[in-house]
Short mmCIF file of C-alpha atoms in Angstrom, two decimals:
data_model
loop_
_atom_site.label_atom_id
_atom_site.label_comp_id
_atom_site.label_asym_id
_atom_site.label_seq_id
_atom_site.Cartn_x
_atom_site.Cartn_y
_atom_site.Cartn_z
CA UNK A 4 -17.41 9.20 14.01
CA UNK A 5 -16.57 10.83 10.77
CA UNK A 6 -13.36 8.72 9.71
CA UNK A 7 -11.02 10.42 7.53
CA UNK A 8 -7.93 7.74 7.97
CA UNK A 9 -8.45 5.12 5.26
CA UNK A 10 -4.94 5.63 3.82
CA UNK A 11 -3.80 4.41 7.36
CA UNK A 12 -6.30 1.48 7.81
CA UNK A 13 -9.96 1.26 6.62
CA UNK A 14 -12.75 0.54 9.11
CA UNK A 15 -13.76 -3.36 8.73
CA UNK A 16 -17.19 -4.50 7.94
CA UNK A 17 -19.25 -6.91 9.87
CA UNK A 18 -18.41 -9.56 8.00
CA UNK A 19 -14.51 -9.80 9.15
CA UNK A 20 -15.38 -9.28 13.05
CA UNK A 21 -17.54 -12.57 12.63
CA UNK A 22 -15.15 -14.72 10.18
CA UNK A 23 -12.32 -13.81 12.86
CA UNK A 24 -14.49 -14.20 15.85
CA UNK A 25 -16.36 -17.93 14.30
CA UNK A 26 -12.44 -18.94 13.45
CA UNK A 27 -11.21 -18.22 16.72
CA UNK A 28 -13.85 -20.09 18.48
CA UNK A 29 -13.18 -23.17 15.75
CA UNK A 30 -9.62 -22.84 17.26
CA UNK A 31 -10.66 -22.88 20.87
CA UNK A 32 -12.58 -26.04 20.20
CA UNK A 33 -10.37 -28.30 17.70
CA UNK A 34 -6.71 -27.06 18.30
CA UNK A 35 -4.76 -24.72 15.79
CA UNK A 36 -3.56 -27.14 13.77
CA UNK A 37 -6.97 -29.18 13.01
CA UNK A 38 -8.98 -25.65 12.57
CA UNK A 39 -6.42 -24.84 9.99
CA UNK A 40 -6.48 -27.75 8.21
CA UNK A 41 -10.66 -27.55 8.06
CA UNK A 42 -10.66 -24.00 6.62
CA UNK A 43 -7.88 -24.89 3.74
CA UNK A 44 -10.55 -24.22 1.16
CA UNK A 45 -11.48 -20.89 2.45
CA UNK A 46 -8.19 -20.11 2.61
CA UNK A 47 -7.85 -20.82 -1.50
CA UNK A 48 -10.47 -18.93 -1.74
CA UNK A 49 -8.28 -16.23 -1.12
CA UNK A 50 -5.81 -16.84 -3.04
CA UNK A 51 -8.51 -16.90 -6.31
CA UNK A 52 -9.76 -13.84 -4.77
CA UNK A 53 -6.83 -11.52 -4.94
CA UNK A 54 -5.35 -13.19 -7.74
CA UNK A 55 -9.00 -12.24 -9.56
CA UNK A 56 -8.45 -8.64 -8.41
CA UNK A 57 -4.88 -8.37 -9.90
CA UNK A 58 -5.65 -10.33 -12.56
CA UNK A 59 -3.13 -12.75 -12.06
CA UNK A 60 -3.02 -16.87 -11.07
CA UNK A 61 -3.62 -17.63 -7.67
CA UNK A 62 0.42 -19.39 -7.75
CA UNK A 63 1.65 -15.59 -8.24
CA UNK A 64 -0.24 -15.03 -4.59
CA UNK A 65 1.80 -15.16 -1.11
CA UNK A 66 0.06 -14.00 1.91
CA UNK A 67 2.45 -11.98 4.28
CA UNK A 68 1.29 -9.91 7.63
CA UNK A 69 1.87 -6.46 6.26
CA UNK A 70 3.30 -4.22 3.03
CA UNK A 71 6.74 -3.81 4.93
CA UNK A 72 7.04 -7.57 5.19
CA UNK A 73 5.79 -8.50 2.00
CA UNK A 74 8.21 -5.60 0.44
CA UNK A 75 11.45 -6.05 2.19
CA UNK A 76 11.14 -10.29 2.09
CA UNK A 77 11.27 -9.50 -1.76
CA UNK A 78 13.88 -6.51 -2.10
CA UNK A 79 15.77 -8.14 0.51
CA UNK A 80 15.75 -11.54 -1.39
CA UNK A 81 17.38 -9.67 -4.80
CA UNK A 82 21.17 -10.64 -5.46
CA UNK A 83 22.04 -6.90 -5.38
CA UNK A 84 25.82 -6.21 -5.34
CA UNK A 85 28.37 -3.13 -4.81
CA UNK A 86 27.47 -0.23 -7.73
CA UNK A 87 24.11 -2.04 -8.75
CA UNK A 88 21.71 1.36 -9.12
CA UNK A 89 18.55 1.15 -6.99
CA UNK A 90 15.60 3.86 -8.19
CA UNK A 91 12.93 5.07 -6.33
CA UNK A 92 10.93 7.82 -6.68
CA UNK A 93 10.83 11.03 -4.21
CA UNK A 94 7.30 9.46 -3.09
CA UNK A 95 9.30 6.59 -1.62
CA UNK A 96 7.77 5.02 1.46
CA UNK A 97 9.71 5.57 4.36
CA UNK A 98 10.22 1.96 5.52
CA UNK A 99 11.09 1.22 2.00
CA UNK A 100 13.58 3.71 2.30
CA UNK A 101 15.01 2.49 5.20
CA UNK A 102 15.41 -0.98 4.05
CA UNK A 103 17.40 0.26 0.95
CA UNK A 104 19.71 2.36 2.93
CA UNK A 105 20.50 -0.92 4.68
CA UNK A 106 20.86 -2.56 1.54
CA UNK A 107 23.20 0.24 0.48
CA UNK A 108 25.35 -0.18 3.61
CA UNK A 109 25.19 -4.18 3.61
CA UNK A 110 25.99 -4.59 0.00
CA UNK A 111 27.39 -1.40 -1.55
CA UNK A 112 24.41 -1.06 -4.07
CA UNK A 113 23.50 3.03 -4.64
CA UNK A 114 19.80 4.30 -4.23
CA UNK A 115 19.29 7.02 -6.59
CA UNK A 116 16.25 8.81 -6.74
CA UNK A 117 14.31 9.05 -10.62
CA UNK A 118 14.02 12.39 -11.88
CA UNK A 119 10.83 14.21 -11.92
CA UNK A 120 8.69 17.24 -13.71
CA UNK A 121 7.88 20.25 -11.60
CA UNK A 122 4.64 18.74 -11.54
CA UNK A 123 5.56 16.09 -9.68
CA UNK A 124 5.01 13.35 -12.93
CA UNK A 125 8.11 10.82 -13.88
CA UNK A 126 9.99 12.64 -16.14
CA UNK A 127 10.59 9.51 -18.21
CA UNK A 128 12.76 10.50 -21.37
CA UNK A 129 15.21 12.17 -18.33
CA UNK A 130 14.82 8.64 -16.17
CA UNK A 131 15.46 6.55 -20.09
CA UNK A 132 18.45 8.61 -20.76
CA UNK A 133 20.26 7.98 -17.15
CA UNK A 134 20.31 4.21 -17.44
CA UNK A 135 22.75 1.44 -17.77
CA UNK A 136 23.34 -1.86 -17.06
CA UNK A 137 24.25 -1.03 -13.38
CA UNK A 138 20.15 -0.58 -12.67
CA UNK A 139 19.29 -3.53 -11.23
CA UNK A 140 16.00 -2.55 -9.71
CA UNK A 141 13.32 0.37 -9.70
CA UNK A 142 11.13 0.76 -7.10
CA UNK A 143 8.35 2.77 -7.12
CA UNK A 144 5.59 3.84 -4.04
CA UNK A 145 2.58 4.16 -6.87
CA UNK A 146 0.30 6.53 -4.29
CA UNK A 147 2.60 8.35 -1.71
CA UNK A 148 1.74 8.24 1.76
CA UNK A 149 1.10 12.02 1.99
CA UNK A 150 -0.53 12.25 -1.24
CA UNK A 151 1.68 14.20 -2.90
CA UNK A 152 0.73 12.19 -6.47
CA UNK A 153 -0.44 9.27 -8.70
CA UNK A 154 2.93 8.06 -10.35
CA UNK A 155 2.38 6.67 -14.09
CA UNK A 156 3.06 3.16 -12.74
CA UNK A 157 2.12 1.63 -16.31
CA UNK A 158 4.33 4.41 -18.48
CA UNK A 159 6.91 3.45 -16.20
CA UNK A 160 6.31 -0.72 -16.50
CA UNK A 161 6.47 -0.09 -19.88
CA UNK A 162 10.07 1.29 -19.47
CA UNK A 163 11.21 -1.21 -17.08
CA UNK A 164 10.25 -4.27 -19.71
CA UNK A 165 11.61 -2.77 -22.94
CA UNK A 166 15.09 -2.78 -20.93
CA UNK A 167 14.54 -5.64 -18.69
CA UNK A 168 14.97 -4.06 -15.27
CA UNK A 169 13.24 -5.78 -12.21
CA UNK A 170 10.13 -3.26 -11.22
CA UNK A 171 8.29 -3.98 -8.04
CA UNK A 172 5.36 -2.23 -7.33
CA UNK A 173 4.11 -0.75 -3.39
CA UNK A 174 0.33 -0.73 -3.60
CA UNK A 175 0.20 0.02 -0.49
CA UNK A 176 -2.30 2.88 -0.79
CA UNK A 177 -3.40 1.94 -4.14
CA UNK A 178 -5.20 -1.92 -3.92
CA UNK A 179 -8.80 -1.37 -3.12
CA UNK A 180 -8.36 2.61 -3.71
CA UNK A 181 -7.87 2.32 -8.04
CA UNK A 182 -7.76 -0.86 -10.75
CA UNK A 183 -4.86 -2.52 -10.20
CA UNK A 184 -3.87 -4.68 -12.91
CA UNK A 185 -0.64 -6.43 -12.56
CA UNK A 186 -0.14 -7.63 -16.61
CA UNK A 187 -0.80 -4.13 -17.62
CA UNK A 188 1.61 -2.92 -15.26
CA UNK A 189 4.14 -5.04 -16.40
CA UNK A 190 5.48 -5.06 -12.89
CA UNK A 191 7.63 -8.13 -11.75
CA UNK A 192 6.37 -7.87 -7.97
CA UNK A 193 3.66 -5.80 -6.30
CA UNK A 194 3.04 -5.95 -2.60
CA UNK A 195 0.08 -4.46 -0.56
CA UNK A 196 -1.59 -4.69 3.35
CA UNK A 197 -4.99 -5.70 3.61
CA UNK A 198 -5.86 -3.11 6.32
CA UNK A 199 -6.04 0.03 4.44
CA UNK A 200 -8.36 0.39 1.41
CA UNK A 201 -9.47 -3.73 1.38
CA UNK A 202 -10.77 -2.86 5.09
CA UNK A 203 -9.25 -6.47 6.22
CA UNK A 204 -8.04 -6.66 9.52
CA UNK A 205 -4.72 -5.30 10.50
CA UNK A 206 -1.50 -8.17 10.39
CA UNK A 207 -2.80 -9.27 7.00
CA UNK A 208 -0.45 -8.36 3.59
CA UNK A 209 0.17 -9.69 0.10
CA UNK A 210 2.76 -10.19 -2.40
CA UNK A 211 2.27 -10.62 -6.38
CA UNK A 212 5.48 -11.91 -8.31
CA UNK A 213 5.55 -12.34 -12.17
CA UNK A 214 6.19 -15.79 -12.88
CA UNK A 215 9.87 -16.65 -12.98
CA UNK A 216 11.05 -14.01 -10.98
CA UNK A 217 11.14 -16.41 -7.99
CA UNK A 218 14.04 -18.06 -9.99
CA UNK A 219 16.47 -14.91 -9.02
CA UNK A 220 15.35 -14.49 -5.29
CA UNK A 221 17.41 -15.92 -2.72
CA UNK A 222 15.28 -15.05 0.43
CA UNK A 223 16.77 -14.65 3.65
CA UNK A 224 14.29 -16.65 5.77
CA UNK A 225 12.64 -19.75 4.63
CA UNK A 226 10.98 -22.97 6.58
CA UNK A 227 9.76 -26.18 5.29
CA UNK A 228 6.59 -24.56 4.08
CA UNK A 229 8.91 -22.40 1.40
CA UNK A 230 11.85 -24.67 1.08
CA UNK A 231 10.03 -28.54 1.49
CA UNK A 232 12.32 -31.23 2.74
CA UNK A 233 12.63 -33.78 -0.47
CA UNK A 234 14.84 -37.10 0.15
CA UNK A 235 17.86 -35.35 -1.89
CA UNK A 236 17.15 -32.07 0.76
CA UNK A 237 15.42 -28.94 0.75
CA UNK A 238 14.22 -27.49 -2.22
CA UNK A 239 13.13 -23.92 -2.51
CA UNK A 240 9.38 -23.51 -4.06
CA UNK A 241 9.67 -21.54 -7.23
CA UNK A 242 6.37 -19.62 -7.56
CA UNK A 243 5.25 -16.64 -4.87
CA UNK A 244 4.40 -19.03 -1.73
CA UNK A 245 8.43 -19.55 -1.67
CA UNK A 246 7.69 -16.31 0.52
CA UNK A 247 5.29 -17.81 2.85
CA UNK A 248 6.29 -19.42 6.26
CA UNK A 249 4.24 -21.77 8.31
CA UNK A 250 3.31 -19.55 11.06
CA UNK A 251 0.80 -17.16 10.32
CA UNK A 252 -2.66 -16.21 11.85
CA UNK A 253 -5.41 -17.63 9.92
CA UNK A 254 -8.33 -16.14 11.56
CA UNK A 255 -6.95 -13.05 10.19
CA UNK A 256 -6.61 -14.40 6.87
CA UNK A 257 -10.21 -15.61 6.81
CA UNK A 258 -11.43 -12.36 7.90
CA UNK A 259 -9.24 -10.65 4.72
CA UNK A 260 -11.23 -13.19 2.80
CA UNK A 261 -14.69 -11.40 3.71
CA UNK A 262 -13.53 -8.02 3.67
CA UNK A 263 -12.92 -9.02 -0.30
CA UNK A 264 -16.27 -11.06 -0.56
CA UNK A 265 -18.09 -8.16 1.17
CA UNK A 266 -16.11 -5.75 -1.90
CA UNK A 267 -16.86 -7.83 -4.39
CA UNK A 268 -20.69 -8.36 -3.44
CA UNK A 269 -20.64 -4.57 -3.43
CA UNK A 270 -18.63 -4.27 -7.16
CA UNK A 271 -14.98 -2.84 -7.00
CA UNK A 272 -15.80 -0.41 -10.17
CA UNK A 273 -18.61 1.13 -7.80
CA UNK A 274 -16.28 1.46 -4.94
CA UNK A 275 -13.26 3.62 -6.87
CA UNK A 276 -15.66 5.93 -8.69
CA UNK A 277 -16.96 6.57 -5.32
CA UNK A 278 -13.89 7.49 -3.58
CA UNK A 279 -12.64 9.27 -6.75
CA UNK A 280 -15.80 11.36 -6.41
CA UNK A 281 -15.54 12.08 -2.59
CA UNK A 282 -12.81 12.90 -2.68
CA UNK A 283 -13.31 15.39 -5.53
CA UNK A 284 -15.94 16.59 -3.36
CA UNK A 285 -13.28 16.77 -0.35
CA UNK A 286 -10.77 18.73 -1.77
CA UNK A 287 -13.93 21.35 -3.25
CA UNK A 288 -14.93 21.95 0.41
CA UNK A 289 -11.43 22.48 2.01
CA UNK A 290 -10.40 25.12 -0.63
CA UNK A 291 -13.32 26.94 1.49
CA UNK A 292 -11.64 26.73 4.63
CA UNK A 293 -9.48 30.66 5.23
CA UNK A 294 -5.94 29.48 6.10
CA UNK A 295 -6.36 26.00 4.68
CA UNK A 296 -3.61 24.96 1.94
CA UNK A 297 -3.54 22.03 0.14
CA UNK A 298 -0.39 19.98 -0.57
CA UNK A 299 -0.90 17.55 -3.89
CA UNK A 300 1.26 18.09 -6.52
CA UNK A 301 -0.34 20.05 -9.90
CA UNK A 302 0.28 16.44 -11.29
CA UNK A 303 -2.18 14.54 -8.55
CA UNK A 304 -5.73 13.38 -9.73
CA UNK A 305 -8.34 15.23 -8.40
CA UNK A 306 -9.81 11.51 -7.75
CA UNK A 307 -6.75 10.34 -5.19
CA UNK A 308 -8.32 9.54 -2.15
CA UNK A 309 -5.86 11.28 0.02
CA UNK A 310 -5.74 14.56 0.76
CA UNK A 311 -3.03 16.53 2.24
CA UNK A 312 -3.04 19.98 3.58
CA UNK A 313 -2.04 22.56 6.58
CA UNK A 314 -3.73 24.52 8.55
CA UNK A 315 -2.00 28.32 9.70
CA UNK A 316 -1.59 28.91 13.30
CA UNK A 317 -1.62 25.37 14.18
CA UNK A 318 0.66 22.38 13.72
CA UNK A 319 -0.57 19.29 11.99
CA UNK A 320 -0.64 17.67 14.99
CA UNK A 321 -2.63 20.21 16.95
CA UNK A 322 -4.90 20.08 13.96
CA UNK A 323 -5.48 16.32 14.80
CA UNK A 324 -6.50 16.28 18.05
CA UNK A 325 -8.52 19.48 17.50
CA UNK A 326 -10.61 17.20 15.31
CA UNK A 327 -10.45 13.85 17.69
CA UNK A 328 -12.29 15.75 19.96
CA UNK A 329 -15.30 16.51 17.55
CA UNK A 330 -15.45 12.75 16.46
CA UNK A 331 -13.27 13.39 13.55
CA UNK A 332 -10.64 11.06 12.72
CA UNK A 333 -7.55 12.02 9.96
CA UNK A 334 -3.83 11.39 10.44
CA UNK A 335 -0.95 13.28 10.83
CA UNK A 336 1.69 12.25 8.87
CA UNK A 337 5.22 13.59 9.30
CA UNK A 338 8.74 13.06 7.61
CA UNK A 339 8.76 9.62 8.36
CA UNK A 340 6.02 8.88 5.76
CA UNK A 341 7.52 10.34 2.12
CA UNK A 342 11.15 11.44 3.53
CA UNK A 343 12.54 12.54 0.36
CA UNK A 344 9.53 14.47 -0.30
CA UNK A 345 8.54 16.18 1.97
CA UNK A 346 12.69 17.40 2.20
CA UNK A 347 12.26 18.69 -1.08
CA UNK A 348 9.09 20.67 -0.52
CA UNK A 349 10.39 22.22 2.67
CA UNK A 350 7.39 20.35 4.71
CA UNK A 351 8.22 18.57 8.48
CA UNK A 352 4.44 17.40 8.76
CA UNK A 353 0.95 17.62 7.01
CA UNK A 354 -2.24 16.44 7.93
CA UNK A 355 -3.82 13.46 5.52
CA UNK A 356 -7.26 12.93 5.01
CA UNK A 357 -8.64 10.03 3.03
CA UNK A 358 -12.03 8.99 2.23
CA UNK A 359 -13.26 5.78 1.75
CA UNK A 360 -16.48 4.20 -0.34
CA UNK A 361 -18.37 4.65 2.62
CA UNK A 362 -17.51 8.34 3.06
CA UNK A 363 -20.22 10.85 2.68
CA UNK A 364 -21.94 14.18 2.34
CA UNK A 365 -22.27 14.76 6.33
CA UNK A 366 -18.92 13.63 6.87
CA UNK A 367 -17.37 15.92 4.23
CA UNK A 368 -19.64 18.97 5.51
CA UNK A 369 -18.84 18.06 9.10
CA UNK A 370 -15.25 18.29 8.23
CA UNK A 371 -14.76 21.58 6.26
CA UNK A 372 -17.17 23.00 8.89
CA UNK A 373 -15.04 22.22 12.15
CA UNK A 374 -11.56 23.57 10.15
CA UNK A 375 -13.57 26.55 9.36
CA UNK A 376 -13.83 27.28 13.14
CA UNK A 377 -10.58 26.32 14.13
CA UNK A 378 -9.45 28.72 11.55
CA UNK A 379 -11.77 31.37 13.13
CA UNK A 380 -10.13 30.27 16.28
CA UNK A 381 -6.68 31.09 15.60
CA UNK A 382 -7.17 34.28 13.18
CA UNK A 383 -9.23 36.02 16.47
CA UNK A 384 -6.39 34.92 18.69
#
């Protein structure tokens, strides 16, 4: 198969079937509780592992199942009020999206989006001049799912500290795909899966939060693993784990754990100039296919790993499973994804290829060469 879907969830290595198959079996044989307790210092080890990859402390670290859960347990956890300003960018992620608007209509907070440049950038001076006290967070999607852009998360960090506005990061499509470095971000929270670009198993997720923001949360769900029971009563934990809940599938974390081992054994630096160059190489080939158009914004790095685009004479969907059957793999991804930007550009659906480190010459050709006959396909029609 040539796989063009990392953006939606990468393919895992070896190394995570076997740590989730061996902990599973470990399960089977001593009981949930005692397997768990046996692989507590494999399960630090992940904690020092993503912690080393955002350069951050291990504390700042809480395992969730997913981006959406990691994402809205934090948003949902800020003491927003009627007329605090939310800002997101027109790259928002859908589900983000969604969660504000229920924000909005719980609370009376206002989402806003941040002005841009025609090419798609933060327009920053604009976004510096149009705040006030009533911002109480900015939210920003730092790779859009469509792969529209590559927002200046760190021009925009730097903004957020110098006036002291909460600034949570989704790295959804970004951890394991570029650097991500959490200090020079200046970002108070930051919250990724582990099934895309890490190539951990699906059900997997992670939060960062700055030290001391967990002072101003007030989540909505906690347990005795995130509030303990002292003799004076529960007491909320005050570092990133007051996130975390007992139940939670630890085969799954162990096999995020070699997914990052297998990374690092590989080198990180090695794996982004690679997709950075494929898909370089990607976006070269499809401006060869007639009737092919691209969709990144003039402001997108040639290096983003996704690639957007339409094909004429055939919906992005049609496009899909013209390529499923040729043991091609990409995604379609429709308003759902990036609602306010695809309204904005006039687009209902594109199609969204993304390479991974593992993506290749063959793959590339055997893409551009099986659009190139589709396109045949429909301008003979």
């Amino acid at each position: 198969m040539h796989y063009f879907n990392q953006a939606a969830g990468g393919l895992m290595p070896d190394s995570v079937l076997h740590a989730v198959t061996h902990y599973m079996q470990r399960e089977q044989a001593l009981g949930a509780y005692l397997a768990a307790q046996q692989a507590q210092p494999q399960l630090q080890q992940l904690y020092a592992l993503l912690a080393d990859l955002l350069h951050c402390q291990p504390s700042d670290i809480a395992l969730t199942t997913g981006n959406t859960h990691g994402w809205c347990a934090v948003v949902g956890a800020l003491p927003l009020a009627a007329g605090d300003r939310v800002l997101v960018t027109p790259g928002e992620w859908g589900g983000n999206y969604a969660m504000l608007r229920q924000l909005q209509a719980r609370t009376g907070c206002v989402v806003q989006e941040m002005p841009c440049t025609a090419e798609g950038d933060l327009d920053l001076p604009a976004l510096e001049a149009q705040l006030d006290d009533r911002v109480k967070l900015i939210a920003l999607t730092w790779v859009p799912a469509n792969g529209a852009t590559v927002y200046d998360a760190h021009a925009l960090g730097q903004l957020c500290a110098r006036h002291g506005i909460p600034y949570i990061v989704d790295a959804a499509q970004a951890l394991g795909h570029i650097p991500v470095d959490v200090q020079a971000l200046q970002c108070d929270a930051l919250t990724a899966p582990g099934r895309k670009w890490l190539c951990g198993p699906r059900g997997t997720g992670l939060v960062y939060l700055k030290p001391g923001l967990a002072a101003r949360l007030q989540p909505m769900t906690v347990d005795h693993v995130s509030c303990p029971i002292t003799p004076t009563g529960p007491v909320l934990r005050q570092d990133a784990r007051m996130l975390e809940q007992s139940e939670a599938s630890m085969a799954l974390r162990l096999g995020l754990l070699a997914a990052l081992q297998t990374a690092q054994a590989q080198g990180w630096p090695q794996r982004f100039a690679t997709i950075a160059q494929r898909a370089a190489q990607l976006r070269a080939a499809l401006t060869e296919v007639p009737g092919l158009t691209l969709h990144h914004l003039p402001g997108a790095p040639a290096g983003c790993g996704i690639v957007p685009f339409t094909l004429a004479g055939y919906t992005p969907a049609q496009v899909q499973q013209a390529l499923q059957q040729q043991d091609i793999q990409v995604a379609a991804s429709g308003m759902g994804f990036t609602p306010l930007d695809m309204q904005a550009r006039g687009l209902s659906a594109v199609v969204r290829a993304s390479v991974a480190w593992h993506t290749d010459a063959s793959d590339i050709a055997a893409l551009s060469q099986a659009l190139k006959v589709l396109s045949t396909q429909t301008a003979s029609a």
